[in-house]
Amino acid sequence: IAGITQAPTSQILAAGRRMTLRCTQDMRHNAMYWYRQDLGLGLRLIHYSNTAGTTGKGEVPDGYSVSRANTDDFPLTLASAVPSQTSVYFCASSPSSGGSTDTQYFGPGTRLTVL
Amino acid sequence: GQNIDQPTEMTATEGAIVQINCTYQTSGFNGLFWYQQHAGEAPTFLSYNVLDGLEEKGRFSSFLSRSKGYSYLLLKELQMKDSASYLCAVIDSNYQLIWGAGTKLIIKP
């Protein structure tokens, strides 16, 4: 089934631990995105990738890193988790290589709690 | 700064019509999206407007006025399954998607 998968579905993490959220898409989309969603706030862009091999910083990149080794995968790493990173994380993708008005398609999300 | 405003919450009755407004102030404009998000789920695409006017798609319609920085989503013949949050998002001059906080729509029988 075509779409975006994310893992894990949810996670409780101790502060200071390292964590990687996984995102895989099988639609051969060029652009991929990581957002966080917090109550009362709009989706905020953490990092993005317009095409395999390139990444860029979004609105709230501090404390997060990404890589894009191939078209399908776009993992998000928290090097040393802090409680303020408690949030729901969504991965998304769109067909074109950035600079477009393409619709973004979202994965099911990862609910992360940092204690 | 860039800003998108939507009401936080709205309540409507099953079978009725509801209009959810969105006003925006962004650096440039390359289009506006509406997404639906059920609780605990991912946002899903509803509509895209780039020209002024009304776009109709079944029970849902979306309107845009670029000169007023204003859009609305109109939902007709409301069903219980329409209970969800509705997110407005604008593509700015850098082709970044700027998101509103969303409007939680509660449908009552």
Coordinates of N, CA, C and O in Angstrom, one line a residue, chain B residues 6-106:
Chain B
Q6 N -7.2 31.4 12.9 CA -8.5 30.6 12.8 C -9.1 30.6 14.1 O -8.4 30.6 15.1
P7 N -10.5 30.4 14.2 CA -11.1 30.3 15.5 C -10.6 28.9 16.1 O -10.3 28.0 15.4
T8 N -10.5 28.9 17.4 CA -10.0 27.8 18.1 C -10.9 26.6 18.1 O -10.5 25.4 17.8
E9 N -12.2 26.9 18.2 CA -13.2 25.9 18.3 C -14.6 26.4 17.8 O -14.9 27.5 18.0
M10 N -15.3 25.5 17.2 CA -16.7 25.8 16.7 C -17.6 24.6 17.0 O -17.1 23.5 16.9
T11 N -18.8 24.9 17.2 CA -19.8 23.8 17.4 C -20.9 24.0 16.4 O -21.4 25.1 16.1
A12 N -21.4 22.9 15.8 CA -22.5 22.9 14.9 C -23.3 21.7 15.0 O -22.9 20.7 15.7
T13 N -24.5 21.7 14.4 CA -25.5 20.6 14.5 C -25.5 19.8 13.3 O -25.3 20.2 12.2
E14 N -25.6 18.5 13.5 CA -25.7 17.5 12.4 C -26.7 18.0 11.4 O -27.8 18.4 11.8
G15 N -26.4 17.9 10.1 CA -27.3 18.3 9.0 C -27.2 19.8 8.7 O -27.7 20.2 7.6
A16 N -26.5 20.6 9.5 CA -26.5 22.0 9.3 C -25.3 22.4 8.4 O -24.6 21.5 7.8
I17 N -25.0 23.7 8.2 CA -23.9 24.2 7.5 C -23.0 25.0 8.4 O -23.5 25.7 9.3
V18 N -21.7 24.9 8.2 CA -20.8 25.7 9.1 C -19.7 26.3 8.2 O -19.3 25.7 7.2
Q19 N -19.3 27.5 8.5 CA -18.2 28.1 7.8 C -17.0 28.4 8.7 O -17.2 29.0 9.8
I20 N -15.9 27.9 8.4 CA -14.6 28.1 9.2 C -13.7 29.1 8.5 O -13.3 28.9 7.3
N21 N -13.5 30.2 9.1 CA -12.7 31.3 8.5 C -11.2 31.2 8.8 O -10.8 30.6 9.8
C22 N -10.4 31.7 7.9 CA -9.0 31.8 8.1 C -8.5 33.1 7.5 O -8.8 33.4 6.3
T23 N -7.8 33.9 8.3 CA -7.2 35.1 7.8 C -5.7 34.9 7.9 O -5.2 34.3 8.8
Y24 N -4.9 35.5 6.9 CA -3.5 35.3 6.9 C -2.8 36.6 6.6 O -3.3 37.5 5.9
Q25 N -1.6 36.7 7.1 CA -0.6 37.8 6.8 C 0.7 37.1 6.6 O 1.3 36.6 7.6
T26 N 1.1 37.0 5.4 CA 2.4 36.2 5.1 C 3.2 37.0 4.1 O 2.7 37.9 3.4
S27 N 4.5 36.7 4.0 CA 5.4 37.3 3.1 C 5.2 36.6 1.7 O 5.8 35.6 1.5
G28 N 4.3 37.2 1.0 CA 4.0 36.6 -0.3 C 2.9 35.5 -0.2 O 2.6 35.1 0.9
F29 N 2.4 35.1 -1.3 CA 1.3 34.1 -1.3 C 1.4 33.3 -2.6 O 1.5 33.8 -3.7
N30 N 1.5 32.0 -2.4 CA 1.5 31.0 -3.5 C 0.4 30.0 -3.4 O 0.5 28.9 -4.1
G31 N -0.6 30.2 -2.6 CA -1.7 29.3 -2.5 C -2.0 29.0 -1.1 O -1.3 29.3 -0.1
L32 N -3.2 28.4 -0.9 CA -3.7 28.2 0.5 C -4.3 26.8 0.5 O -5.1 26.4 -0.4
F33 N -4.0 26.0 1.5 CA -4.5 24.7 1.7 C -5.5 24.6 2.9 O -5.3 25.3 3.9
W34 N -6.4 23.7 2.8 CA -7.2 23.2 3.9 C -7.0 21.7 4.1 O -7.0 21.0 3.1
Y35 N -6.7 21.4 5.3 CA -6.5 20.0 5.7 C -7.5 19.6 6.8 O -7.9 20.5 7.6
Q36 N -7.9 18.4 6.8 CA -8.7 17.8 7.9 C -7.9 16.9 8.8 O -7.1 16.1 8.3
Q37 N -8.1 17.0 10.1 CA -7.3 16.1 11.0 C -8.2 15.6 12.1 O -8.6 16.3 13.0
H38 N -8.5 14.3 12.0 CA -9.3 13.7 13.1 C -8.3 13.5 14.3 O -7.1 13.3 14.1
A39 N -8.9 13.4 15.5 CA -8.1 13.3 16.7 C -7.2 12.1 16.6 O -7.7 11.0 16.3
G40 N -5.9 12.3 16.9 CA -5.0 11.2 16.9 C -4.6 10.7 15.6 O -3.9 9.6 15.5
E41 N -4.9 11.4 14.5 CA -4.6 10.9 13.2 C -3.8 12.0 12.4 O -3.6 13.1 13.0
A42 N -3.4 11.7 11.2 CA -2.6 12.6 10.4 C -3.5 13.6 9.7 O -4.7 13.3 9.4
P43 N -3.0 14.8 9.4 CA -3.8 15.7 8.5 C -3.9 15.1 7.1 O -3.0 14.4 6.6
T44 N -5.1 15.3 6.5 CA -5.4 14.8 5.2 C -5.9 16.0 4.3 O -6.6 16.8 4.8
F45 N -5.4 16.0 3.1 CA -5.7 17.1 2.2 C -7.2 17.2 1.9 O -7.9 16.3 1.6
L46 N -7.7 18.5 1.9 CA -9.1 18.8 1.5 C -9.2 19.6 0.3 O -9.9 19.3 -0.7
S47 N -8.4 20.8 0.3 CA -8.6 21.7 -0.9 C -7.3 22.5 -1.0 O -6.6 22.7 -0.1
Y48 N -7.2 23.1 -2.2 CA -6.1 24.0 -2.5 C -6.7 25.2 -3.3 O -7.4 24.9 -4.3
N49 N -6.5 26.4 -2.9 CA -6.9 27.6 -3.7 C -5.7 28.5 -4.0 O -4.9 28.7 -3.1
V50 N -5.6 29.0 -5.2 CA -4.6 29.9 -5.5 C -5.2 31.2 -6.2 O -4.6 32.2 -6.2
L51 N -6.4 31.0 -6.8 CA -7.1 32.1 -7.4 C -8.3 32.5 -6.6 O -8.9 31.6 -5.9
D52 N -8.7 33.7 -6.7 CA -9.9 34.2 -6.0 C -11.2 33.4 -6.4 O -11.3 33.1 -7.6
G53 N -12.0 33.2 -5.4 CA -13.3 32.5 -5.8 C -13.5 31.3 -5.0 O -12.8 31.0 -4.0
L54 N -14.6 30.6 -5.4 CA -15.1 29.5 -4.6 C -14.8 28.2 -5.4 O -15.0 28.1 -6.6
E55 N -14.2 27.2 -4.7 CA -14.0 25.9 -5.3 C -14.9 24.9 -4.5 O -14.8 24.8 -3.3
E56 N -15.7 24.2 -5.3 CA -16.6 23.3 -4.6 C -16.2 21.8 -4.9 O -15.9 21.5 -6.0
K57 N -16.3 21.0 -3.8 CA -15.9 19.6 -3.9 C -16.9 18.8 -3.0 O -16.6 18.6 -1.9
G58 N -18.0 18.4 -3.6 CA -19.0 17.7 -2.8 C -19.6 18.5 -1.7 O -20.1 19.6 -2.0
R59 N -19.6 18.0 -0.5 CA -20.2 18.8 0.6 C -19.2 19.9 1.1 O -19.7 20.8 1.9
F60 N -18.0 19.9 0.6 CA -17.0 20.9 1.1 C -16.7 21.9 0.0 O -16.6 21.5 -1.2
S61 N -16.7 23.2 0.4 CA -16.3 24.2 -0.5 C -15.2 25.1 0.1 O -15.2 25.3 1.4
S62 N -14.3 25.7 -0.7 CA -13.3 26.6 -0.1 C -13.3 27.8 -0.9 O -13.3 27.8 -2.1
F63 N -13.2 29.0 -0.2 CA -13.2 30.3 -0.8 C -12.0 31.0 -0.5 O -11.4 30.9 0.6
L64 N -11.5 31.8 -1.5 CA -10.3 32.6 -1.3 C -10.5 34.1 -1.8 O -11.0 34.3 -2.9
S65 N -10.0 35.0 -1.0 CA -9.9 36.4 -1.4 C -8.5 36.8 -1.1 O -8.1 37.1 0.1
R66 N -7.7 36.9 -2.1 CA -6.3 37.3 -1.9 C -6.1 38.7 -1.5 O -5.3 39.1 -0.6
S67 N -7.0 39.6 -2.0 CA -6.9 41.0 -1.6 C -7.2 41.3 -0.1 O -6.6 42.2 0.5
K68 N -8.0 40.4 0.4 CA -8.4 40.5 1.9 C -7.6 39.6 2.8 O -7.7 39.6 4.0
G69 N -6.8 38.8 2.2 CA -6.0 37.8 3.0 C -6.9 36.9 3.8 O -6.8 36.7 5.0
Y70 N -7.9 36.3 3.1 CA -9.0 35.7 3.7 C -9.5 34.4 3.0 O -9.5 34.4 1.7
S71 N -9.8 33.4 3.7 CA -10.3 32.2 3.1 C -11.4 31.6 4.1 O -11.3 31.9 5.3
Y72 N -12.3 30.8 3.5 CA -13.1 30.1 4.4 C -13.4 28.7 3.8 O -13.3 28.5 2.6
L73 N -13.7 27.8 4.7 CA -14.1 26.4 4.4 C -15.5 26.2 4.8 O -15.9 26.5 5.9
L74 N -16.3 25.8 3.8 CA -17.8 25.7 4.0 C -18.1 24.2 4.0 O -17.8 23.5 3.0
L75 N -18.7 23.7 5.1 CA -19.1 22.3 5.2 C -20.6 22.3 5.2 O -21.3 22.8 6.1
K76 N -21.2 21.6 4.3 CA -22.7 21.4 4.2 C -23.1 20.1 4.7 O -22.4 19.1 4.7
E77 N -24.4 20.0 5.0 CA -25.0 18.7 5.4 C -24.1 17.9 6.4 O -23.7 16.8 6.2
L78 N -23.8 18.6 7.5 CA -22.8 18.1 8.4 C -23.2 16.7 8.9 O -24.3 16.4 9.2
Q79 N -22.1 15.9 9.0 CA -22.3 14.5 9.5 C -21.4 14.4 10.8 O -20.4 15.1 10.9
M80 N -21.7 13.4 11.6 CA -20.9 13.3 12.8 C -19.4 13.0 12.5 O -18.6 13.5 13.3
K81 N -19.2 12.4 11.4 CA -17.8 12.1 11.0 C -17.0 13.3 10.7 O -15.8 13.3 10.5
D82 N -17.7 14.5 10.5 CA -17.0 15.7 10.2 C -16.4 16.3 11.4 O -15.6 17.3 11.4
S83 N -16.7 15.8 12.6 CA -16.0 16.2 13.8 C -14.5 16.0 13.7 O -14.0 14.9 13.6
A84 N -13.7 17.1 13.7 CA -12.3 17.0 13.4 C -11.7 18.4 13.6 O -12.5 19.4 13.8
S85 N -10.4 18.5 13.5 CA -9.8 19.8 13.4 C -9.5 20.1 11.9 O -9.2 19.2 11.1
Y86 N -9.7 21.4 11.6 CA -9.5 21.9 10.2 C -8.4 22.9 10.2 O -8.4 23.9 10.9
L87 N -7.3 22.5 9.4 CA -6.1 23.3 9.4 C -6.0 24.1 8.1 O -6.2 23.6 7.0
C88 N -5.7 25.4 8.3 CA -5.5 26.3 7.2 C -4.0 26.5 7.0 O -3.3 26.7 8.1
A89 N -3.4 26.5 5.8 CA -2.0 26.6 5.6 C -1.7 27.4 4.4 O -2.4 27.2 3.3
V90 N -0.8 28.4 4.4 CA -0.5 29.2 3.3 C 0.9 29.0 2.8 O 1.9 28.8 3.6
I91 N 1.1 28.9 1.5 CA 2.5 28.9 0.9 C 3.0 30.3 0.7 O 2.4 31.1 0.0
D92 N 4.1 30.6 1.4 CA 4.6 32.0 1.3 C 5.5 32.1 0.0 O 5.6 31.2 -0.8
S93 N 6.2 33.3 0.0 CA 7.0 33.6 -1.2 C 8.2 32.7 -1.4 O 8.7 32.5 -2.5
N94 N 8.6 32.0 -0.3 CA 9.8 31.1 -0.3 C 9.3 29.6 -0.5 O 10.0 28.7 -0.3
Y95 N 8.0 29.5 -0.8 CA 7.4 28.2 -0.9 C 7.4 27.3 0.3 O 7.4 26.1 0.3
Q96 N 7.5 28.0 1.5 CA 7.3 27.4 2.8 C 5.9 27.4 3.1 O 5.1 28.3 2.9
L97 N 5.4 26.3 3.8 CA 4.0 26.1 4.2 C 3.9 26.7 5.6 O 4.6 26.1 6.5
I98 N 3.1 27.7 5.8 CA 2.8 28.3 7.1 C 1.5 27.8 7.6 O 0.5 28.0 6.9
W99 N 1.5 27.2 8.8 CA 0.2 26.6 9.3 C -0.5 27.4 10.4 O 0.2 28.0 11.2
G100 N -1.8 27.4 10.3 CA -2.6 27.9 11.4 C -2.7 26.9 12.5 O -2.3 25.7 12.2
A101 N -3.2 27.2 13.6 CA -3.3 26.3 14.8 C -4.4 25.3 14.6 O -4.5 24.4 15.4
G102 N -5.3 25.6 13.7 CA -6.4 24.7 13.5 C -7.7 25.1 14.2 O -7.6 25.7 15.3
T103 N -8.8 24.7 13.7 CA -10.1 24.9 14.3 C -10.7 23.6 14.6 O -10.9 22.7 13.7
K104 N -11.0 23.3 15.9 CA -11.7 22.1 16.3 C -13.2 22.2 16.1 O -13.8 23.1 16.7
L105 N -13.7 21.4 15.2 CA -15.2 21.4 14.9 C -15.9 20.3 15.7 O -15.5 19.1 15.5
I106 N -16.9 20.7 16.5 CA -17.6 19.7 17.3 C -19.0 19.7 16.7 O -19.7 20.7 16.5

